[in-house]
Amino acid sequence: MADLLVVPDPRLADLTTLRIGGRPRALLECATAEAVTAAVGALDAAGVPVLVLGGGSNLVVAGGDLDVVVVAVRNSEVGYREADPGEAGPGQANPGGADSGGTGPGESVSGGIIVRAGAGLNWDDLVADTVGRGYGGLECLSGIPGSVGATPVQNVGAYGVEVAQVLHRVRWYDRGTGTDEWVLPAALGLSYRTSVLKNSDRAVVLEVEFRLDPAGRSEPIRYAELAGRLGVAPGERADPALVRRTVLELRRGKGMVLDDDDEDTWSAGSFFTNPVVREDELPTVRSRVTDRLGAEQAAQMPAFAAAGGVKLSAGWLIERAGFGKGHPSSSSPARLSTKHTLALTNRGSATADDVIALAREVRDGVREAFGVELHPEPVWVGCSI
Ligand SMILES: Cc1cc2nc3c(=O)[nH]c(=O)nc-3n(C[C@H](O)[C@H](O)[C@H](O)COP(=O)(O)OP(=O)(O)OC[C@H]3O[C@@H](n4cnc5c(N)ncnc54)[C@H](O)[C@@H]3O)c2cc1C
């Protein structure tokens, strides 16, 4: 493959997991980090709007003609090395977000293995490779679609682990200064499903390094459902290969592993982030739940301490606001997954407008029922909620 390929007649619907999106001005497939920087640098200099694309699994893209050139990041080399004794441990990478459950500095894996991966590598291929070699660290993040380079963009997380906990360094192309440099996680402003890279033109991720446990121990298992399945106490570590298998099983049951034959996975994953309300707002939310559903439900409403207040469960609120699995109907082109109310899915013929209309309906319905504002997790291109 040439380093840079111009793909004829591209459609974003063919490049996104929601299978929506119109025609960009051009699509450039870049097989090396150098091709990415050359393409983005030249387009920036010419003032041409750029969409940096990985696996297209966190995008809501408008239909029609799009005034954007897509730069697809496809460099995918992988290498392993031993960490130098002086290199920062994962504890220093952890932003300490309330749900990050990060490895504390005291728990840092001493020494350790560093894996370096090209930004265009498929994320789950990297997880499988590390686990296959007996290294711990990435196993709870098994099955998340998309590319390695996008993982720091929204600080991907699942089953009690965020990428911030295992991130070592990022090589990025700074689009403001035109420099290609390695930066530490602190430069990324990582927090719950966001970073300085999300919804910004700040930089393009070219390569990422993660710190792994060579002793074959997983990250501590903090997610109760996963701990229960594994038969370990929350906080204990387990065999990474077993954790990976179990996570994939749990995710498949929720339609959260891409599958061409399963329309419940034709989505952008969780469509809304879990909303964080101020502590003094919580009683009002609970009383609205009581009014609508009774005191028992209000008492059972999931609510966890989080940075900035209390984190609620978007899926719980959506369901209790009256949007059940499969909403609105089995014949709708865009509907909630039949396995998971938090995923908006395209059943094959949905347009961007169909998906956006459903997103608005759910967001407005939750606001009306409980006074809680839901915020979409994906990045929007040429459209907005
Ligand atoms: C079925 C399903 C399940 C999912 N489950 C989870 C989950 O459990 N946890 C979770 O956190 N997410 C989840 N997601 C969302 C998504 O998979 C992640 O956000 C993923 O990291 C997106 O990667 P991507 O390569 O597809 O990014 P894209 O969708 O291609 O891009 C997303 C954003 O990142 C930017 N971007 C992409 N690559 C780069 C780069 N190299 N440098 C700079 N910016 C870049 C893009 O410009 C865009 O703004 C899920 C999605 C689906 C479809």
XYZ file of N, CA and C in Angstrom, residues 133-301:
507
model
N 0.117 -12.515 24.781
C 1.510 -12.618 25.244
C 1.596 -12.749 26.765
N 0.418 -12.739 27.414
C 0.411 -12.919 28.870
C 0.575 -11.623 29.648
N 0.443 -10.488 28.971
C 0.597 -9.206 29.660
C -0.758 -8.687 30.139
N -0.775 -8.133 31.342
C -2.006 -7.562 31.885
C -2.080 -6.068 31.652
N -3.284 -5.515 31.726
C -3.459 -4.067 31.647
C -4.641 -3.649 30.796
N -4.755 -4.244 29.582
C -5.776 -3.757 28.640
C -7.029 -4.631 28.613
N -7.016 -5.754 29.328
C -8.058 -6.779 29.183
C -9.489 -6.278 29.421
N -9.696 -5.372 30.377
C -11.069 -4.900 30.636
C -11.600 -4.050 29.483
N -10.672 -3.583 28.637
C -11.086 -2.738 27.506
C -11.230 -3.557 26.223
N -11.363 -4.874 26.385
C -11.566 -5.765 25.234
C -12.869 -5.430 24.527
N -12.841 -5.557 23.209
C -14.086 -5.461 22.436
C -14.534 -4.053 22.120
N -13.808 -3.051 22.566
C -14.192 -1.675 22.198
C -13.764 -1.466 20.746
N -14.698 -1.057 19.877
C -14.337 -0.868 18.465
C -13.408 0.333 18.281
N -12.867 0.442 17.088
C -12.103 1.637 16.745
C -10.602 1.432 16.822
N -9.900 2.548 16.733
C -8.447 2.523 16.573
C -7.734 2.839 17.880
N -6.463 2.457 17.919
C -5.602 2.782 19.067
C -5.543 4.302 19.266
N -5.403 5.038 18.156
C -5.200 6.491 18.257
C -6.382 7.233 18.844
N -7.562 6.653 18.735
C -8.745 7.339 19.273
C -8.936 7.053 20.759
N -8.228 6.081 21.313
C -8.516 5.730 22.712
C -8.241 6.874 23.692
N -7.158 7.660 23.488
C -7.014 8.788 24.423
C -7.998 9.926 24.143
N -8.562 9.974 22.928
C -9.399 11.118 22.545
C -10.578 11.260 23.512
N -11.243 10.133 23.795
C -12.324 10.265 24.776
C -12.008 9.424 26.020
N -10.713 9.126 26.215
C -10.331 8.360 27.403
C -11.262 7.152 27.529
N -11.205 6.265 26.535
C -12.176 5.171 26.481
C -12.148 4.377 27.780
N -13.284 3.870 28.114
C -13.382 3.135 29.363
C -14.489 2.106 29.293
N -14.318 1.074 30.097
C -15.348 0.038 30.204
C -14.991 -0.866 31.382
N -16.016 -1.392 32.011
C -15.829 -2.385 33.074
C -14.811 -1.930 34.125
N -14.945 -0.647 34.514
C -14.171 -0.150 35.648
C -12.764 0.307 35.321
N -12.393 0.293 34.036
C -11.041 0.732 33.655
C -11.150 1.814 32.582
N -10.311 2.825 32.704
C -10.182 3.831 31.647
C -8.776 3.749 31.077
N -8.631 4.150 29.842
C -7.335 4.063 29.190
C -6.295 4.915 29.934
N -6.760 5.959 30.626
C -5.851 6.821 31.394
C -5.009 6.018 32.384
N -5.551 4.921 32.878
C -4.850 4.140 33.896
C -3.622 3.418 33.347
N -3.624 3.147 32.064
C -2.548 2.333 31.480
C -1.751 3.092 30.418
N -2.153 4.334 30.198
C -1.496 5.133 29.159
C -0.112 5.567 29.632
N 0.887 5.397 28.773
C 2.251 5.782 29.144
C 2.650 7.105 28.484
N 2.543 7.146 27.160
C 2.886 8.371 26.418
C 2.102 8.377 25.116
N 1.985 9.550 24.541
C 1.321 9.685 23.239
C 2.235 10.484 22.308
N 2.374 9.993 21.084
C 3.070 10.799 20.066
C 1.991 11.491 19.251
N 2.047 12.809 19.241
C 1.034 13.519 18.475
C 1.644 14.540 17.536
N 0.847 14.915 16.530
C 1.201 16.016 15.648
C 0.379 17.202 16.121
N 1.080 18.185 16.693
C 0.406 19.379 17.216
C 0.045 20.281 16.030
N -1.243 20.447 15.796
C -1.676 21.169 14.599
C -1.511 22.685 14.732
N -1.323 23.158 15.964
C -1.075 24.589 16.158
C 0.363 24.949 15.832
N 1.306 24.122 16.289
C 2.730 24.449 16.127
C 3.377 23.671 14.983
N 2.698 22.654 14.503
C 3.278 21.822 13.435
C 4.365 20.887 13.943
N 4.387 20.604 15.251
C 5.439 19.714 15.768
C 4.917 18.302 15.986
N 5.840 17.362 15.777
C 5.584 15.934 15.977
C 6.353 15.563 17.235
N 5.660 15.257 18.334
C 6.363 15.085 19.617
C 5.666 14.059 20.503
N 6.423 13.539 21.486
C 5.852 12.650 22.496
C 5.412 13.496 23.681
N 4.206 13.235 24.186
C 3.727 13.966 25.366
C 3.264 12.960 26.424
N 3.337 13.394 27.680
C 2.863 12.549 28.780
C 1.357 12.704 28.919
N 0.696 11.751 29.587
C -0.760 11.814 29.710
C -1.268 13.122 30.313
N -0.465 13.743 31.181
C -0.917 14.991 31.817
C -1.255 16.056 30.772
N -0.619 15.996 29.601
C -0.868 16.998 28.560
C -2.241 16.807 27.904
N -2.854 15.655 28.160
C -4.082 15.318 27.426
C -5.363 15.744 28.136
N -5.258 16.145 29.401
C -6.468 16.559 30.136
C -7.524 15.472 30.141
N -7.120 14.261 30.473
C -8.056 13.123 30.411
C -9.027 13.155 31.577
N -10.309 13.033 31.276
C -11.281 12.803 32.346
C -12.406 11.962 31.745
N -13.538 11.879 32.443
C -14.592 10.955 32.031
C -15.046 11.215 30.579
N -14.705 10.307 29.690
C -15.055 10.313 28.261
C -14.676 11.608 27.537
N -13.556 12.208 27.971
C -13.103 13.379 27.230
C -11.619 13.640 27.455
N -11.101 14.576 26.669
C -9.692 15.001 26.762
C -9.590 16.295 25.958
N -8.386 16.864 25.928
C -8.215 18.089 25.124
C -8.348 17.807 23.629
N -8.321 16.523 23.267
C -8.397 16.167 21.846
C -9.830 16.029 21.343
N -10.780 15.842 22.259
C -12.149 15.552 21.825
C -12.821 16.840 21.349
N -13.495 16.761 20.236
C -14.164 17.920 19.644
C -13.207 19.092 19.464
N -11.967 18.793 19.111
C -11.010 19.883 18.903
C -10.070 19.535 17.753
N -9.419 20.557 17.220
C -8.444 20.353 16.152
C -7.026 20.457 16.707
N -6.874 20.215 17.973
C -5.606 20.450 18.665
C -4.449 19.618 18.097
N -4.675 18.331 17.931
C -3.557 17.456 17.533
C -4.082 16.152 16.956
N -3.216 15.480 16.218
C -3.535 14.141 15.720
C -2.636 13.145 16.443
N -3.228 12.108 16.986
C -2.452 11.067 17.655
C -1.807 10.184 16.583
N -0.481 9.990 16.700
C 0.252 9.202 15.703
C 0.633 7.824 16.219
N 1.029 7.781 17.502
C 1.378 6.506 18.134
C 1.028 6.612 19.607
N 0.809 5.468 20.228
C 0.477 5.466 21.658
C 1.289 4.372 22.341
N 1.748 4.675 23.558
C 2.412 3.661 24.380
C 1.572 3.377 25.619
N 1.441 2.094 25.924
C 0.711 1.658 27.118
C 1.659 0.849 27.991
N 1.423 0.941 29.277
C 2.269 0.201 30.222
C 1.534 -1.070 30.638
N 2.226 -2.198 30.556
C 1.592 -3.502 30.812
C 2.265 -4.218 31.971
N 1.525 -5.122 32.574
C 2.065 -5.927 33.676
C 2.596 -7.241 33.108
N 3.920 -7.431 33.159
C 4.480 -8.654 32.576
C 4.207 -9.879 33.435
N 3.736 -9.657 34.674
C 3.516 -10.800 35.573
C 2.155 -11.446 35.338
N 1.468 -11.020 34.285
C 0.211 -11.678 33.940
C -0.916 -11.398 34.914
N -0.931 -10.185 35.472
C -2.047 -9.805 36.358
C -2.883 -8.746 35.644
N -4.192 -8.900 35.739
C -5.070 -7.895 35.127
C -5.010 -6.615 35.953
N -5.581 -5.543 35.425
C -5.875 -4.380 36.254
C -6.832 -4.841 37.363
N -6.859 -4.171 38.508
C -7.820 -4.565 39.539
C -9.249 -4.567 38.985
N -9.997 -5.603 39.338
C -11.370 -5.749 38.823
C -12.307 -4.969 39.738
N -12.808 -3.847 39.253
C -13.628 -2.984 40.108
C -15.115 -3.014 39.754
N -15.427 -3.509 38.599
C -16.824 -3.480 38.134
C -17.536 -4.702 38.718
N -18.591 -4.434 39.486
C -19.209 -5.503 40.286
C -19.681 -6.673 39.419
N -20.341 -6.365 38.285
C -20.862 -7.438 37.433
C -19.726 -8.332 36.923
N -18.608 -7.716 36.568
C -17.457 -8.479 36.070
C -16.817 -9.281 37.199
N -16.656 -8.650 38.357
C -16.071 -9.356 39.506
C -16.928 -10.581 39.841
N -18.253 -10.384 39.801
C -19.172 -11.492 40.106
C -18.982 -12.645 39.125
N -18.915 -12.319 37.842
C -18.735 -13.367 36.821
C -17.407 -14.103 37.001
N -16.376 -13.329 37.396
C -15.043 -13.927 37.536
C -14.875 -14.643 38.866
N -15.802 -14.352 39.798
C -15.692 -14.956 41.122
C -14.535 -14.381 41.923
N -14.243 -13.076 41.725
C -13.198 -12.431 42.535
C -13.839 -11.295 43.327
N -13.177 -10.899 44.399
C -13.667 -9.752 45.168
C -13.304 -8.486 44.401
N -14.179 -7.473 44.455
C -13.849 -6.220 43.776
C -12.488 -5.703 44.255
N -11.647 -5.301 43.282
C -10.302 -4.813 43.634
C -9.234 -5.874 43.430
N -9.636 -7.138 43.349
C -8.641 -8.198 43.103
C -8.244 -8.216 41.627
N -7.108 -8.826 41.345
C -6.673 -8.991 39.959
C -6.973 -10.414 39.514
N -6.953 -10.624 38.208
C -7.263 -11.972 37.698
C -6.414 -12.246 36.462
N -6.596 -13.427 35.897
C -5.860 -13.791 34.689
C -6.383 -12.953 33.514
N -5.506 -12.194 32.847
C -5.970 -11.307 31.769
C -6.770 -12.033 30.678
N -6.369 -13.278 30.341
C -7.072 -13.989 29.264
C -8.506 -14.321 29.695
N -8.669 -14.690 30.957
C -10.007 -14.997 31.462
C -10.854 -13.716 31.528
N -10.222 -12.635 31.953
C -10.948 -11.353 32.018
C -11.393 -10.962 30.618
N -10.498 -11.106 29.650
C -10.852 -10.738 28.266
C -12.051 -11.560 27.781
N -11.982 -12.863 27.983
C -13.092 -13.720 27.518
C -14.400 -13.311 28.191
N -14.321 -13.024 29.473
C -15.537 -12.694 30.230
C -16.096 -11.339 29.797
N -15.198 -10.381 29.604
C -15.651 -9.054 29.154
C -16.318 -9.167 27.779
N -15.703 -9.935 26.877
C -16.284 -10.077 25.529
C -17.670 -10.723 25.600
N -17.799 -11.689 26.486
C -19.096 -12.357 26.670
C -20.153 -11.358 27.160
N -19.773 -10.586 28.190
C -20.708 -9.588 28.735
C -21.062 -8.561 27.668
N -20.060 -8.102 26.938
C -20.306 -7.070 25.929
C -21.197 -7.598 24.800
N -20.958 -8.845 24.374
C -21.790 -9.402 23.290
C -23.247 -9.455 23.714
N -23.482 -9.796 24.965
C -24.852 -9.864 25.480
C -25.556 -8.519 25.425
N -24.768 -7.446 25.379
C -25.344 -6.095 25.345
C -25.241 -5.467 23.951
N -24.801 -6.257 22.971
C -24.667 -5.710 21.607
C -23.531 -4.709 21.514
N -22.513 -4.872 22.334
C -21.431 -3.897 22.383
C -20.130 -4.398 21.739
N -20.254 -5.480 20.974
C -19.125 -5.912 20.141
C -19.616 -5.873 18.697
N -18.886 -5.187 17.830
C -19.348 -5.046 16.436
C -19.583 -6.407 15.800
N -20.702 -6.495 15.100
C -21.050 -7.751 14.429
C -21.925 -7.393 13.227
N -21.417 -7.695 12.020
C -22.156 -7.354 10.796
C -23.533 -7.992 10.771
N -23.684 -9.121 11.468
C -24.956 -9.835 11.443
C -25.899 -9.415 12.571
N -25.480 -8.484 13.403
C -26.307 -8.088 14.540
C -26.545 -6.578 14.494
N -27.763 -6.211 14.048
C -28.073 -4.785 13.873
C -28.036 -4.018 15.198
N -28.117 -4.730 16.316
C -28.011 -4.046 17.608
C -26.629 -3.452 17.828
N -25.672 -3.870 16.994
C -24.313 -3.327 17.148
C -24.022 -2.229 16.119
N -24.995 -1.916 15.277
C -24.789 -0.872 14.271
C -25.067 0.478 14.934
N -24.130 0.895 15.721
C -24.358 2.016 16.622
C -23.061 2.798 16.807
N -23.092 3.740 17.720
C -21.845 4.401 18.139
C -21.576 4.037 19.597
N -22.030 2.871 20.011
C -21.863 2.463 21.410
C -22.842 3.236 22.289
N -22.430 3.530 23.500
C -23.292 4.305 24.399
C -23.485 5.690 23.792
N -24.738 6.059 23.568
C -24.961 7.321 22.851
C -24.861 8.532 23.767
N -25.194 8.333 25.050
C -25.115 9.440 26.009
C -24.144 9.073 27.126
N -23.432 10.078 27.611
C -22.595 9.838 28.800
C -23.501 9.797 30.026
N -22.998 9.196 31.092
C -23.749 9.204 32.343
C -23.732 10.631 32.889
N -24.917 11.205 33.133
C -24.932 12.614 33.534
C -24.439 12.810 34.967
N -23.725 13.899 35.168
C -23.269 14.248 36.518
C -24.078 15.465 36.970
N -24.779 15.314 38.094
C -25.546 16.444 38.633
C -24.867 16.929 39.912
N -25.102 18.205 40.248
C -24.553 18.709 41.517
C -25.242 17.994 42.680
N -24.533 17.887 43.791
C -25.095 17.169 44.936
C -26.413 17.789 45.389
N -26.495 19.129 45.329
C -27.728 19.781 45.808
C -28.892 19.603 44.819
N -28.596 19.078 43.616
C -29.680 18.823 42.646
C -30.270 17.420 42.821
N -29.537 16.567 43.508
C -29.948 15.165 43.596
C -31.335 14.983 44.234
N -31.631 15.682 45.361
C -32.958 15.499 45.963
C -34.101 15.821 44.985
N -33.906 16.827 44.149
C -34.954 17.182 43.173
C -35.140 16.051 42.167
N -34.013 15.489 41.709
C -34.120 14.382 40.749
C -34.851 13.215 41.422
N -34.450 12.908 42.652
C -35.101 11.778 43.349
C -36.592 12.031 43.532
N -36.952 13.277 43.839
C -38.379 13.515 44.068
C -39.155 13.419 42.754
N -38.504 13.761 41.657
C -39.196 13.587 40.363
C -39.341 12.111 40.019
N -38.341 11.315 40.408
C -38.464 9.868 40.189
C -39.584 9.325 41.070
N -39.656 9.813 42.308
C -40.719 9.367 43.221
C -42.094 9.701 42.624
N -42.246 10.939 42.158
C -43.542 11.352 41.590
C -43.948 10.431 40.441
N -42.986 10.066 39.650
C -43.304 9.308 38.436
C -43.383 7.812 38.687
N -42.488 7.314 39.536
C -42.342 5.848 39.629
C -42.480 5.290 41.034
N -42.552 6.168 42.029
C -42.693 5.693 43.411
C -41.383 5.728 44.176
N -41.527 5.652 45.505
C -40.374 5.826 46.397
C -39.357 4.694 46.265
N -39.861 3.495 45.971
C -38.938 2.360 45.892
C -37.933 2.559 44.744
N -38.468 2.943 43.589
C -37.595 3.194 42.433
C -36.619 4.330 42.734
N -37.132 5.379 43.397
C -36.263 6.528 43.702
C -35.105 6.092 44.588
N -35.399 5.213 45.539
C -34.341 4.742 46.440
C -33.328 3.887 45.688
N -33.808 3.213 44.659
C -32.911 2.307 43.907
C -32.135 3.010 42.782
N -32.438 4.282 42.556
C -31.789 4.975 41.427
C -30.266 4.955 41.605
